[in-house]
mmCIF file of N, CA and C in Angstrom:
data_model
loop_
_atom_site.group_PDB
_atom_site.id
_atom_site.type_symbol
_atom_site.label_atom_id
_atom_site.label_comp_id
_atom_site.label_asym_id
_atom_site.label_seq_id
_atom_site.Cartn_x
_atom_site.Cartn_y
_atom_site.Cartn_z
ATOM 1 N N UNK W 1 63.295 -1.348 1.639
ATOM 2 C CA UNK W 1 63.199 -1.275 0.194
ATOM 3 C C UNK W 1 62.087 -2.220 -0.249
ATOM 4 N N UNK W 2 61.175 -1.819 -0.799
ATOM 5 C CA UNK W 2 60.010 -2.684 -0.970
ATOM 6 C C UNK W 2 59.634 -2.555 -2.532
ATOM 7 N N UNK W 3 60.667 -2.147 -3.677
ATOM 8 C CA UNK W 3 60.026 -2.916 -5.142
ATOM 9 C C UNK W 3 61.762 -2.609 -5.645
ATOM 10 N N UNK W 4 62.648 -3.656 -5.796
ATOM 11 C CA UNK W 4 63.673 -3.735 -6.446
ATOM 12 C C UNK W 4 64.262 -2.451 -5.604
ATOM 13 N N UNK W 5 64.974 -1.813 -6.973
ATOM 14 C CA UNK W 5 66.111 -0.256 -6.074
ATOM 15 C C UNK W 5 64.781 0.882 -6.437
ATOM 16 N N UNK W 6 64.005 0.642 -6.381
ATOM 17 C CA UNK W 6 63.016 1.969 -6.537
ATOM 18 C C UNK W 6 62.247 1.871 -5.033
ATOM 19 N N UNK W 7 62.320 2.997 -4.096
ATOM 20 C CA UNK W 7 61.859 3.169 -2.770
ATOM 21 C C UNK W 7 61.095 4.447 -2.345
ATOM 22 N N UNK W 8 61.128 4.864 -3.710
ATOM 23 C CA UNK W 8 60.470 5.868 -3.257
ATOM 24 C C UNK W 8 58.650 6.348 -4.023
ATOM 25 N N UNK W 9 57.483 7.092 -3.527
ATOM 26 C CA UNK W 9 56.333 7.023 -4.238
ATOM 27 C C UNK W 9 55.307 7.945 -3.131
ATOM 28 N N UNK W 10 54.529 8.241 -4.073
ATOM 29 C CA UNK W 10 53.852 9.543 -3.630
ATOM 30 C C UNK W 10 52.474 8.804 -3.677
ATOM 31 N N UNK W 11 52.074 8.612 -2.308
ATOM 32 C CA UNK W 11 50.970 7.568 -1.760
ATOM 33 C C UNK W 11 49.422 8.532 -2.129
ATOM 34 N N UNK W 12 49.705 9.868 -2.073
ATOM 35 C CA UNK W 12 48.687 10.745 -2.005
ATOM 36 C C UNK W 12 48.313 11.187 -3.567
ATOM 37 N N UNK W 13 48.433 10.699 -4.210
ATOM 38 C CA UNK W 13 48.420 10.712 -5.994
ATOM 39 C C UNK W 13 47.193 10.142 -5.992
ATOM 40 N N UNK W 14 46.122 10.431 -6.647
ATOM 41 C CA UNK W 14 45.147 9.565 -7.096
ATOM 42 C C UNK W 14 44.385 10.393 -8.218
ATOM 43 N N UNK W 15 43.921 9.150 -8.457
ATOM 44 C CA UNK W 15 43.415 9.291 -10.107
ATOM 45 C C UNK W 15 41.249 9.118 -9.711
ATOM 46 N N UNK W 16 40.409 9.098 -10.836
ATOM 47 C CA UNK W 16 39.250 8.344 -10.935
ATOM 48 C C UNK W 16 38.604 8.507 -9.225
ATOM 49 N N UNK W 17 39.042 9.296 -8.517
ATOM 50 C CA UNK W 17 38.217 9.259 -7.388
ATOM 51 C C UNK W 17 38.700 8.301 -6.039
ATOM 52 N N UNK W 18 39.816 7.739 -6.544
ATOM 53 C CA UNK W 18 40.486 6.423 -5.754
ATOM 54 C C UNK W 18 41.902 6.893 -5.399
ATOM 55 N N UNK W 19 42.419 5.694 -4.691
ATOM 56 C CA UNK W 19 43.375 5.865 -4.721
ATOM 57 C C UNK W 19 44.365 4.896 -5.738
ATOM 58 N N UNK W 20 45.567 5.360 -6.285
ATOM 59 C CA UNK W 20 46.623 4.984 -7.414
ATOM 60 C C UNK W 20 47.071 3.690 -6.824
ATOM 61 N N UNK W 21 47.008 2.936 -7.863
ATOM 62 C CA UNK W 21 47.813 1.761 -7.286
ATOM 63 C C UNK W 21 49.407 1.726 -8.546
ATOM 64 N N UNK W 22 49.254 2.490 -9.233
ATOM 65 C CA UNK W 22 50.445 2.235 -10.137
ATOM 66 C C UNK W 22 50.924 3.872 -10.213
ATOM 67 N N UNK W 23 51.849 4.122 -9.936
ATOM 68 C CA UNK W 23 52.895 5.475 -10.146
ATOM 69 C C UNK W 23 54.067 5.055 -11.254
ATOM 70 N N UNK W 24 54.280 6.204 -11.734
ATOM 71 C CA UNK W 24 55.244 6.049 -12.779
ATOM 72 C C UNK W 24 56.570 7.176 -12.321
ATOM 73 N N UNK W 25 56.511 7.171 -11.235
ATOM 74 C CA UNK W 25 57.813 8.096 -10.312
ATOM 75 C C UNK W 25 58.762 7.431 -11.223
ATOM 76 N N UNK W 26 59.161 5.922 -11.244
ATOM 77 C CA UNK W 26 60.047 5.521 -11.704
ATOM 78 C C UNK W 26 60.707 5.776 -13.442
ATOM 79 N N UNK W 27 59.739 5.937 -13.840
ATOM 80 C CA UNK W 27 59.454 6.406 -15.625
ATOM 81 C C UNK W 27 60.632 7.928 -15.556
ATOM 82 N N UNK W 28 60.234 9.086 -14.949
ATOM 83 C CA UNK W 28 60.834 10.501 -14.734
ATOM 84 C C UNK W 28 61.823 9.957 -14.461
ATOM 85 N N UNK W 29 62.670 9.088 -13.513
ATOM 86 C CA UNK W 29 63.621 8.987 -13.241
ATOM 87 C C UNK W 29 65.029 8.477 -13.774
ATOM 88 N N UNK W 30 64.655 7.284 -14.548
ATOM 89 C CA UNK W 30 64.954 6.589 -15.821
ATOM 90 C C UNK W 30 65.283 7.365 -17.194
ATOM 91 N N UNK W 31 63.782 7.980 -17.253
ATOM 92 C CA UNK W 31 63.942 8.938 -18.557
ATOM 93 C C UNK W 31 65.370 10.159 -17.940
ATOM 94 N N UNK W 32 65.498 10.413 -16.902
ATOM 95 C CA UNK W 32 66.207 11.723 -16.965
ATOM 96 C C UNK W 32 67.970 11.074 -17.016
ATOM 97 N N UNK W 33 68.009 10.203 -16.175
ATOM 98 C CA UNK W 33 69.346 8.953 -16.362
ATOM 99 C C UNK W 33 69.791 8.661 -18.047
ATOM 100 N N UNK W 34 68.732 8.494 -18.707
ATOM 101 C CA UNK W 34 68.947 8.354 -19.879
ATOM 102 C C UNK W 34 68.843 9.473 -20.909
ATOM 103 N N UNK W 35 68.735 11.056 -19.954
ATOM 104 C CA UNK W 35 68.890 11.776 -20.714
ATOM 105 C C UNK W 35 67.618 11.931 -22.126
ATOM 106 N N UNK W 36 66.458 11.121 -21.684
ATOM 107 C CA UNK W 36 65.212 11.202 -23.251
ATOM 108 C C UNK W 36 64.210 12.226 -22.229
ATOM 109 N N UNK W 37 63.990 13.030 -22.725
ATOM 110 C CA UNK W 37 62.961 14.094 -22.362
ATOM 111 C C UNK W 37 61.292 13.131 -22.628
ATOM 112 N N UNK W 38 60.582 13.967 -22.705
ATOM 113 C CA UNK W 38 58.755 13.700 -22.824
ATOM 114 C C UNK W 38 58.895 14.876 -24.704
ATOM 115 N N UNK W 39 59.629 15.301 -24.688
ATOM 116 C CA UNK W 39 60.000 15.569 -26.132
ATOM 117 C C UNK W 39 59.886 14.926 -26.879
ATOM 118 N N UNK W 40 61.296 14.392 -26.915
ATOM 119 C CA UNK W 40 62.201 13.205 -27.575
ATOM 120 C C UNK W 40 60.888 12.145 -27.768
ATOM 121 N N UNK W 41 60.198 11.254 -26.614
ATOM 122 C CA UNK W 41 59.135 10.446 -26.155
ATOM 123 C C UNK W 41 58.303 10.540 -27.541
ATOM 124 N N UNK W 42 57.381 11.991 -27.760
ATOM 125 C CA UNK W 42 56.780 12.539 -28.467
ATOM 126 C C UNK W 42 57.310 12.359 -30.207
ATOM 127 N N UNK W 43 58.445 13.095 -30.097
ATOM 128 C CA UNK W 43 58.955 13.807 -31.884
ATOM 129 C C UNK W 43 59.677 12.760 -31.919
ATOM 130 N N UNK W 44 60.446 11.749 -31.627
ATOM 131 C CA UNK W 44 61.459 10.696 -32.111
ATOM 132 C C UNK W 44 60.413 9.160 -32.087
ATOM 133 N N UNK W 45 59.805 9.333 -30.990
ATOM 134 C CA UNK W 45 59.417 7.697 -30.781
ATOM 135 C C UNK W 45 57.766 7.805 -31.179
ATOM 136 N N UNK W 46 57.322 8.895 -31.247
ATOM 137 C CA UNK W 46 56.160 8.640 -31.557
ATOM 138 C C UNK W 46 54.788 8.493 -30.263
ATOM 139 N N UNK W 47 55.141 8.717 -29.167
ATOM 140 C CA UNK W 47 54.735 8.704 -27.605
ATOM 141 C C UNK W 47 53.528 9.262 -27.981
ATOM 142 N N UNK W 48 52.469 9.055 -28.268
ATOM 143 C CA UNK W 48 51.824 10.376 -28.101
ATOM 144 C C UNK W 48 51.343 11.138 -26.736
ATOM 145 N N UNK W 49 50.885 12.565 -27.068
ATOM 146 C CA UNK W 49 50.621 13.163 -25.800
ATOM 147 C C UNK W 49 50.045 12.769 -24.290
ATOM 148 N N UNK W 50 48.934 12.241 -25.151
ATOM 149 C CA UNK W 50 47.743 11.873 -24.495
ATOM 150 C C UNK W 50 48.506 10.691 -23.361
ATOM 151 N N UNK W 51 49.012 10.067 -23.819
ATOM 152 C CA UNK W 51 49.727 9.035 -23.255
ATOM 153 C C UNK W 51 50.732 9.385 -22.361
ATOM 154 N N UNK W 52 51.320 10.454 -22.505
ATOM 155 C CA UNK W 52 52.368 10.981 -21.793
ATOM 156 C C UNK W 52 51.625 11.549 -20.130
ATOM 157 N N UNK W 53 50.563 12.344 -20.506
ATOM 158 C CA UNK W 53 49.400 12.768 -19.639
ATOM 159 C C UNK W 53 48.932 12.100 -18.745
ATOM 160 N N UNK W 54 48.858 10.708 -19.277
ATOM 161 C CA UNK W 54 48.348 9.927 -18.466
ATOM 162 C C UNK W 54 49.084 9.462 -16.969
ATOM 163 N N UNK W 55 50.879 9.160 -17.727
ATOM 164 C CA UNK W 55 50.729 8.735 -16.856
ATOM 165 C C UNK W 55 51.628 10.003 -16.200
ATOM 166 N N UNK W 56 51.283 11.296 -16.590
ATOM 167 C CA UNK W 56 51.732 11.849 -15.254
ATOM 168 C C UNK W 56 50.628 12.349 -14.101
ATOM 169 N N UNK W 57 49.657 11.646 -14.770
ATOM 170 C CA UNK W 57 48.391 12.231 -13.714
ATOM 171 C C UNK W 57 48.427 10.242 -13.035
ATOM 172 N N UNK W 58 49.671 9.182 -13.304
ATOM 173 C CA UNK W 58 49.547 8.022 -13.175
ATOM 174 C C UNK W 58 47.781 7.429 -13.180
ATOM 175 N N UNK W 59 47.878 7.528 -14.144
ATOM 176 C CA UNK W 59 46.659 6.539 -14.851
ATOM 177 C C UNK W 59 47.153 5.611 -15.552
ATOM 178 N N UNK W 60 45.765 4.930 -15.899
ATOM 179 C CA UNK W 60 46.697 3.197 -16.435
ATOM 180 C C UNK W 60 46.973 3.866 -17.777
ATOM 181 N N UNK W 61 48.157 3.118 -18.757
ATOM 182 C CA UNK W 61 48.366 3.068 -19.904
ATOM 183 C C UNK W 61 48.750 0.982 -20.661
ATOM 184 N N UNK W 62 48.799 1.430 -21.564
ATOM 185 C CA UNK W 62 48.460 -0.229 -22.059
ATOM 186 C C UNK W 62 49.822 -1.140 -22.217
ATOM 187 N N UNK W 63 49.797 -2.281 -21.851
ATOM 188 C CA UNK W 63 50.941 -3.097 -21.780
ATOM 189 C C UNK W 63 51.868 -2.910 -22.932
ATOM 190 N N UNK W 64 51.054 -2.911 -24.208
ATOM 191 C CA UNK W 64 52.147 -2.340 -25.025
ATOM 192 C C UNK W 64 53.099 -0.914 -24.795
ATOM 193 N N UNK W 65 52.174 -0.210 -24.335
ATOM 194 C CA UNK W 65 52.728 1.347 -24.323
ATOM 195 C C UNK W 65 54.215 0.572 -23.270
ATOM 196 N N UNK W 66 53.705 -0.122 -22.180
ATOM 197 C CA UNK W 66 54.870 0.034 -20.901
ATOM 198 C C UNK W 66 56.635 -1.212 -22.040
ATOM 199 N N UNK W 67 55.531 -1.442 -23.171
ATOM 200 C CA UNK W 67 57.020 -2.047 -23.720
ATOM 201 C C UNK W 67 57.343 -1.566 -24.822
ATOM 202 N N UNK W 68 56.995 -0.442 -25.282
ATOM 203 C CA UNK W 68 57.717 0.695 -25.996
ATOM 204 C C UNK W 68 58.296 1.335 -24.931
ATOM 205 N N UNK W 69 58.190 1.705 -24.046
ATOM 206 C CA UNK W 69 58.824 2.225 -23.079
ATOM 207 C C UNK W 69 60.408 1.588 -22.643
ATOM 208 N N UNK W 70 59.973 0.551 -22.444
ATOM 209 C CA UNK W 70 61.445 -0.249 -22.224
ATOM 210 C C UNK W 70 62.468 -0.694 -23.079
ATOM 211 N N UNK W 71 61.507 -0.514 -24.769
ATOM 212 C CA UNK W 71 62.812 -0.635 -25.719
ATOM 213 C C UNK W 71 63.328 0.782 -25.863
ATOM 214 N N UNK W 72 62.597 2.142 -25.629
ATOM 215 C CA UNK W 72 63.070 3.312 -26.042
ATOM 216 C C UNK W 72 64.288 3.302 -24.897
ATOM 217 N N UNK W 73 63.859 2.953 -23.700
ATOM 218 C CA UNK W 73 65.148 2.983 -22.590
ATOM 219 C C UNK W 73 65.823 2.033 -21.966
ATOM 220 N N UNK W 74 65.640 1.072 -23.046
ATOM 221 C CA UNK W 74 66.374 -0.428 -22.696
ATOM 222 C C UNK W 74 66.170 -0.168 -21.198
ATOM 223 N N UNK W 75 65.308 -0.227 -20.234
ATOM 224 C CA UNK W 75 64.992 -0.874 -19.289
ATOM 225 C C UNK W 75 64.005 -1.863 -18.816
ATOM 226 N N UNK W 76 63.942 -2.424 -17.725
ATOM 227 C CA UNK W 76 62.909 -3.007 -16.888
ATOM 228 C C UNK W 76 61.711 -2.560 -16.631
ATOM 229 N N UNK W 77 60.922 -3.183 -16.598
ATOM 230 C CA UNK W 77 59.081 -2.726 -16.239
ATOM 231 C C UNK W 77 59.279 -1.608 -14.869
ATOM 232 N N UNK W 78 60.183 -2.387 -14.089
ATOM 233 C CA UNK W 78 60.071 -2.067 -12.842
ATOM 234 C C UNK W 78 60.829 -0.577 -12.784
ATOM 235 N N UNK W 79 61.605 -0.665 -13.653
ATOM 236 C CA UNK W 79 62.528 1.212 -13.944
ATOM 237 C C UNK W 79 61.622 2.080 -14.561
ATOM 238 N N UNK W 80 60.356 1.820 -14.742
ATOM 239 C CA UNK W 80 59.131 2.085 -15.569
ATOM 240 C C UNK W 80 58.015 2.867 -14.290
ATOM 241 N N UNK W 81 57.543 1.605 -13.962
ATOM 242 C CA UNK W 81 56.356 2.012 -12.538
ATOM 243 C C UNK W 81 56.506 0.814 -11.666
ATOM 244 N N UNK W 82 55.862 1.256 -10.406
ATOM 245 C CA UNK W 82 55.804 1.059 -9.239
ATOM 246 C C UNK W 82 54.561 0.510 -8.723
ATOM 247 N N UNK W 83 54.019 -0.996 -8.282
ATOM 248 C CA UNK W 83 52.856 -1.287 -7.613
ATOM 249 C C UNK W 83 52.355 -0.471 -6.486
ATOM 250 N N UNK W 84 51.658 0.406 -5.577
ATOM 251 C CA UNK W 84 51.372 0.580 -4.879
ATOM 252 C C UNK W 84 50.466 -0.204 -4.227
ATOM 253 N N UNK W 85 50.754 -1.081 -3.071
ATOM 254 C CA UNK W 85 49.528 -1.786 -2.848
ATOM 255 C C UNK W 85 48.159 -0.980 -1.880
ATOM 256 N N UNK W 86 46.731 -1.107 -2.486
ATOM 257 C CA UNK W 86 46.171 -0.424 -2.140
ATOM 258 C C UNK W 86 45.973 -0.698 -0.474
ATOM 259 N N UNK W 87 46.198 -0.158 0.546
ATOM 260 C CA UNK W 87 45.591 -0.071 1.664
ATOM 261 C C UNK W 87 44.265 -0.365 2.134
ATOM 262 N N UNK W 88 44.060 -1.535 2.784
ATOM 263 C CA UNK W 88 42.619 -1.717 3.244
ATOM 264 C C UNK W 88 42.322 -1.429 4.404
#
């Protein structure tokens, strides 16, 4: 187990020509536990799209965004996304 209870991540994801160092596997997973769609995200909280996009193509989004995130699902950063450390 290598980031808290989240063990799982899709190494072959990349963004910008590189490879991802941040996945948001954990975000889908959370959101579905808590029952809030990418809807809800959108029409209740105000998420916008673009943002939603991002990070399912896991691209960066902004520290604020990752703490609207955690008050919409009263969770942790870490129930959020996942470090990938890049491979050298």
């Amino acid at each position: 187990m290598l980031y808290g209870h989240y063990t799982g991540h899709n190494e072959s994801i990349q963004y910008s020509g590189g490879k991802t160092v941040i996945c948001y596997d954990p975000l889908w997973h959370t959101m579905e536990k808590n029952n809030v769609t990418t809807y809800t995200l959108r029409n209740k909280y105000n998420v916008s799209n673009s943002t939603i996009q991002r990070m399912k193509k896991n691209m960066p989004v902004s520290t604020n965004t990752l703490d609207v995130l955690c008050e919409i699902l009263n969770c942790r950063v870490q129930d959020i996304l996942v470090h990938i450390p890049n491979a050298k």
